[in-house]
Amino acid sequence: MSTSQALIVPFDPSAPSQAVAGVLPLQLWSLTPSGDKAPKAGATATFYNTPASKTTTISSVGDGFAAKASEVKRELVRKSVGAAVKELKAFEGVKEVVVDASLDPHAAAVAAHLALYKFTLKTNVPSPFDPRNAEPAGDKIAFAPVEASAEWDRGVVYAQSQNLARTLAEYPANMITPTAFTERVRREFEGIANVEIVVRDEAWAAQKGMNVFLSVTHGTSEPAKFLEIIYKGAADKTAAPLAFVGKGITFDSGGISLKPGAGMKLMRGDMGGAAAVISAALAIAKLQLPINLVVTTPLTENMPGPSATKPGDLCVLFLDSTTDATEVDRSLRNCHFHFQAHVGHPLPRMALSPRTRKTTVIAKRRRAIVDVATGSLALAGLISVATS
């Protein structure tokens, strides 16, 4: 296939009049081997030199699309566009893809960029994720909508932020240390208006009495960091902010309570909460949403070592209460919320704390910490909360 251009058309089997750039999706689909039933959502077919010198992939949104609820429609468009991108990205010759985003520009943009994503650090072909790259590598495929729209552009921001969270969580622990994490955050937010990045060290945490957090750092030689992102997008810069709090254990071996070896390498993902909240904040700041936001994350490794906290050790909290070291993980999450008061912010109107492994959603309350699951949907949810 010599062409570098392709077209993606999500099509509704019950809308025979649909036409995009001279392409009649239902007519093309009729040329494929198919049964009496309408194609399921995500079913694809690719046609070469259709139209001339281009490749077209049509992908069904399923039967009865028009009668479905709006959120269901949005998910069907994501499924349709995502399936088409996965098929097209297998062809090395495809470099530019135009997407018919008329059914839902936001969903189409999100799906296209999420489906294209593939993390790799293999060296046989230079990896775009290699942190040693002087310049960030571009995407393998450049996407554009048939008709430009603000919703498409907004969807691109959502997807790029979600892909950043995926990248941070995928990096091996020696590439995303607490220091490297904060440096990456500074680069990502560079030049964005109304944003302040503050990175604090262990001495600051000790001065503030953050002993539960510091107890996690005792076994590692990597310096711990406290990262804070302050975004003031509201008209009233003094209004109580929304607060995102993310757990940033860049590698969680379990410390002295060493975890089993099976799956140990997956413990690089125990900073998924931090990845989710900073990526959501990046989207919010890029979109310049009219809110005030504070994002905080304690960053450290949890490793065994001569100075590591031992099971049964006592930690004195900054409010003069105590906790057993067996409860450090839970107390660290509790410490997140107290961190807001430590740095002088008023109580936020709401604080959200993504948890790395447990999927729990607590009803939204004022001045409450709300736990949500990490991952792409959770990150999009954080952004949605910010807009409500």
Short mmCIF file of C-alpha atoms in Angstrom, two decimals, residues 20 42 73 90 113 207 240 260 333 366:
data_model
loop_
_atom_site.label_atom_id
_atom_site.label_comp_id
_atom_site.label_asym_id
_atom_site.label_seq_id
_atom_site.Cartn_x
_atom_site.Cartn_y
_atom_site.Cartn_z
CA VAL A 20 -18.28 11.26 3.66
CA GLY A 42 -16.36 -2.04 16.12
CA LYS A 73 -23.62 6.60 21.77
CA ALA A 90 -0.75 -2.06 11.27
CA HIS A 113 -5.35 8.98 20.13
CA GLN A 207 9.83 20.45 59.50
CA ALA A 240 -11.58 27.54 47.65
CA PRO A 260 5.99 -11.79 46.87
CA ARG A 333 -3.44 8.49 52.28
CA ARG A 366 -18.24 19.02 50.40
#
